């Protein structure tokens, strides 16, 4: 029994600080490290809540009600930074962008 205890794999919870939101546990998210963009270094997506976290310049930002197709398009875009700026971070009528969490209710992960 003790041998099993000491050989078990322990997964640590990863909690990140999200701008304007505070700490969020990444357990429900699927994250991808990005190495081909000078703007974006990580994209995390929770398909159930349609919520995306993007790490840009070492800071995480949240986006709500993001369709899976938009995530796929971002990850496959020739220029992720240009796609992100034009389609995700683009200023909406309130300056919050089309996926801003002020317009879309953000789920509670705490």
PDB file of C-alpha atoms in Angstrom:
ATOM      1  CA  UNK A   1       0.000   0.000   0.000  1.00  0.00           C
ATOM      2  CA  UNK A   2       2.771   2.446   0.866  1.00  0.00           C
ATOM      3  CA  UNK A   3       4.552   1.613  -2.391  1.00  0.00           C
ATOM      4  CA  UNK A   4       1.439   2.650  -4.323  1.00  0.00           C
ATOM      5  CA  UNK A   5       1.182   5.870  -2.358  1.00  0.00           C
ATOM      6  CA  UNK A   6       4.758   6.881  -3.140  1.00  0.00           C
ATOM      7  CA  UNK A   7       4.548   5.952  -6.835  1.00  0.00           C
ATOM      8  CA  UNK A   8       1.218   7.689  -7.492  1.00  0.00           C
ATOM      9  CA  UNK A   9       1.311  10.659  -9.833  1.00  0.00           C
ATOM     10  CA  UNK A  10       0.195  13.852  -8.143  1.00  0.00           C
ATOM     11  CA  UNK A  11      -1.175  16.569 -10.344  1.00  0.00           C
ATOM     12  CA  UNK A  12      -0.845  20.052  -8.999  1.00  0.00           C
ATOM     13  CA  UNK A  13      -3.611  22.507  -9.678  1.00  0.00           C
ATOM     14  CA  UNK A  14      -2.457  25.329 -11.874  1.00  0.00           C
ATOM     15  CA  UNK A  15      -3.906  28.656 -10.878  1.00  0.00           C
ATOM     16  CA  UNK A  16      -3.241  31.767 -12.937  1.00  0.00           C
ATOM     17  CA  UNK A  17      -3.996  35.405 -12.242  1.00  0.00           C
ATOM     18  CA  UNK A  18      -6.351  36.800 -14.879  1.00  0.00           C
ATOM     19  CA  UNK A  19      -6.432  40.532 -15.523  1.00  0.00           C
ATOM     20  CA  UNK A  20      -9.625  42.036 -14.101  1.00  0.00           C
ATOM     21  CA  UNK A  21     -10.753  38.688 -12.687  1.00  0.00           C
ATOM     22  CA  UNK A  22      -8.184  37.411 -10.184  1.00  0.00           C
ATOM     23  CA  UNK A  23      -7.006  33.835  -9.650  1.00  0.00           C
ATOM     24  CA  UNK A  24      -8.538  31.095 -11.834  1.00  0.00           C
ATOM     25  CA  UNK A  25      -7.904  27.356 -11.597  1.00  0.00           C
ATOM     26  CA  UNK A  26      -7.076  25.952 -15.036  1.00  0.00           C
ATOM     27  CA  UNK A  27      -8.450  22.478 -14.227  1.00  0.00           C
ATOM     28  CA  UNK A  28     -11.501  22.775 -16.549  1.00  0.00           C
ATOM     29  CA  UNK A  29      -9.415  24.315 -19.359  1.00  0.00           C
ATOM     30  CA  UNK A  30      -7.426  22.685 -22.138  1.00  0.00           C
ATOM     31  CA  UNK A  31      -4.287  24.745 -22.640  1.00  0.00           C
ATOM     32  CA  UNK A  32      -1.902  24.974 -25.565  1.00  0.00           C
ATOM     33  CA  UNK A  33       1.537  26.534 -25.422  1.00  0.00           C
ATOM     34  CA  UNK A  34       2.137  28.772 -28.430  1.00  0.00           C
ATOM     35  CA  UNK A  35       5.659  29.064 -29.792  1.00  0.00           C
ATOM     36  CA  UNK A  36       5.043  30.619 -33.213  1.00  0.00           C
ATOM     37  CA  UNK A  37       3.639  33.974 -32.067  1.00  0.00           C
ATOM     38  CA  UNK A  38       5.477  36.953 -30.643  1.00  0.00           C
ATOM     39  CA  UNK A  39       2.216  38.216 -29.113  1.00  0.00           C
ATOM     40  CA  UNK A  40       0.466  35.123 -27.731  1.00  0.00           C
ATOM     41  CA  UNK A  41       2.261  32.534 -25.610  1.00  0.00           C
ATOM     42  CA  UNK A  42      -0.633  30.364 -24.370  1.00  0.00           C
ATOM     43  CA  UNK A  43      -4.292  29.738 -25.165  1.00  0.00           C
ATOM     44  CA  UNK A  44      -6.593  27.942 -22.699  1.00  0.00           C
ATOM     45  CA  UNK A  45     -10.171  26.989 -23.544  1.00  0.00           C
ATOM     46  CA  UNK A  46     -13.050  25.562 -21.529  1.00  0.00           C
ATOM     47  CA  UNK A  47     -15.423  24.094 -24.134  1.00  0.00           C
ATOM     48  CA  UNK A  48     -18.286  23.633 -21.654  1.00  0.00           C
ATOM     49  CA  UNK A  49     -18.457  27.301 -20.691  1.00  0.00           C
ATOM     50  CA  UNK A  50     -17.016  28.568 -24.016  1.00  0.00           C
ATOM     51  CA  UNK A  51     -14.462  30.587 -22.098  1.00  0.00           C
ATOM     52  CA  UNK A  52     -10.959  31.358 -23.337  1.00  0.00           C
ATOM     53  CA  UNK A  53      -7.903  32.629 -21.505  1.00  0.00           C
ATOM     54  CA  UNK A  54      -5.074  34.102 -23.557  1.00  0.00           C
ATOM     55  CA  UNK A  55      -1.620  34.786 -22.202  1.00  0.00           C
ATOM     56  CA  UNK A  56      -0.154  37.824 -23.924  1.00  0.00           C
ATOM     57  CA  UNK A  57       3.018  39.514 -22.765  1.00  0.00           C
ATOM     58  CA  UNK A  58       3.010  37.340 -19.595  1.00  0.00           C
ATOM     59  CA  UNK A  59      -0.515  38.454 -18.550  1.00  0.00           C
ATOM     60  CA  UNK A  60      -3.701  36.409 -18.881  1.00  0.00           C
ATOM     61  CA  UNK A  61      -6.897  37.941 -20.242  1.00  0.00           C
ATOM     62  CA  UNK A  62     -10.315  36.300 -20.380  1.00  0.00           C
ATOM     63  CA  UNK A  63     -12.829  36.108 -23.205  1.00  0.00           C
ATOM     64  CA  UNK A  64     -16.376  34.767 -22.878  1.00  0.00           C
ATOM     65  CA  UNK A  65     -18.833  32.940 -25.134  1.00  0.00           C
ATOM     66  CA  UNK A  66     -16.092  32.078 -27.642  1.00  0.00           C
ATOM     67  CA  UNK A  67     -17.104  29.395 -30.169  1.00  0.00           C
ATOM     68  CA  UNK A  68     -14.749  26.443 -30.705  1.00  0.00           C
ATOM     69  CA  UNK A  69     -14.457  27.463 -34.370  1.00  0.00           C
ATOM     70  CA  UNK A  70     -12.909  30.775 -33.302  1.00  0.00           C
ATOM     71  CA  UNK A  71     -10.322  28.977 -31.164  1.00  0.00           C
ATOM     72  CA  UNK A  72      -9.452  26.687 -34.089  1.00  0.00           C
ATOM     73  CA  UNK A  73      -9.172  29.652 -36.465  1.00  0.00           C
ATOM     74  CA  UNK A  74      -6.901  31.491 -34.009  1.00  0.00           C
ATOM     75  CA  UNK A  75      -4.605  28.512 -33.523  1.00  0.00           C
ATOM     76  CA  UNK A  76      -4.395  27.875 -37.284  1.00  0.00           C
ATOM     77  CA  UNK A  77      -4.114  31.492 -38.468  1.00  0.00           C
ATOM     78  CA  UNK A  78      -1.014  32.430 -40.487  1.00  0.00           C
ATOM     79  CA  UNK A  79      -0.521  35.300 -37.999  1.00  0.00           C
ATOM     80  CA  UNK A  80      -2.087  34.579 -34.633  1.00  0.00           C
ATOM     81  CA  UNK A  81      -1.511  38.145 -33.440  1.00  0.00           C
ATOM     82  CA  UNK A  82      -3.252  39.661 -36.453  1.00  0.00           C
ATOM     83  CA  UNK A  83      -6.173  37.220 -36.200  1.00  0.00           C
ATOM     84  CA  UNK A  84      -6.477  37.873 -32.464  1.00  0.00           C
ATOM     85  CA  UNK A  85      -6.470  41.651 -32.889  1.00  0.00           C
ATOM     86  CA  UNK A  86      -8.930  41.644 -35.792  1.00  0.00           C
ATOM     87  CA  UNK A  87     -11.396  38.996 -34.598  1.00  0.00           C
ATOM     88  CA  UNK A  88     -11.181  38.551 -30.830  1.00  0.00           C
ATOM     89  CA  UNK A  89      -9.755  41.705 -29.304  1.00  0.00           C
ATOM     90  CA  UNK A  90     -11.368  44.050 -31.851  1.00  0.00           C
ATOM     91  CA  UNK A  91     -13.098  46.965 -30.177  1.00  0.00           C
ATOM     92  CA  UNK A  92     -16.842  46.572 -30.027  1.00  0.00           C
ATOM     93  CA  UNK A  93     -19.343  49.368 -29.627  1.00  0.00           C
ATOM     94  CA  UNK A  94     -18.481  49.518 -25.913  1.00  0.00           C
ATOM     95  CA  UNK A  95     -14.725  49.074 -26.378  1.00  0.00           C
ATOM     96  CA  UNK A  96     -14.969  45.583 -24.892  1.00  0.00           C
ATOM     97  CA  UNK A  97     -14.629  43.515 -28.078  1.00  0.00           C
ATOM     98  CA  UNK A  98     -16.951  40.820 -29.402  1.00  0.00           C
ATOM     99  CA  UNK A  99     -16.035  38.312 -26.680  1.00  0.00           C
ATOM    100  CA  UNK A 100     -15.625  40.660 -23.759  1.00  0.00           C
ATOM    101  CA  UNK A 101     -16.814  39.214 -20.486  1.00  0.00           C
ATOM    102  CA  UNK A 102     -18.600  42.440 -19.571  1.00  0.00           C
ATOM    103  CA  UNK A 103     -21.122  41.667 -22.314  1.00  0.00           C
ATOM    104  CA  UNK A 104     -21.142  37.893 -21.696  1.00  0.00           C
ATOM    105  CA  UNK A 105     -21.549  36.407 -18.257  1.00  0.00           C
ATOM    106  CA  UNK A 106     -18.319  34.847 -17.021  1.00  0.00           C
ATOM    107  CA  UNK A 107     -18.734  31.621 -15.036  1.00  0.00           C
ATOM    108  CA  UNK A 108     -17.336  31.385 -11.539  1.00  0.00           C
ATOM    109  CA  UNK A 109     -14.341  29.073 -11.204  1.00  0.00           C
ATOM    110  CA  UNK A 110     -13.580  29.756  -7.573  1.00  0.00           C
TER     111      UNK A 110
END
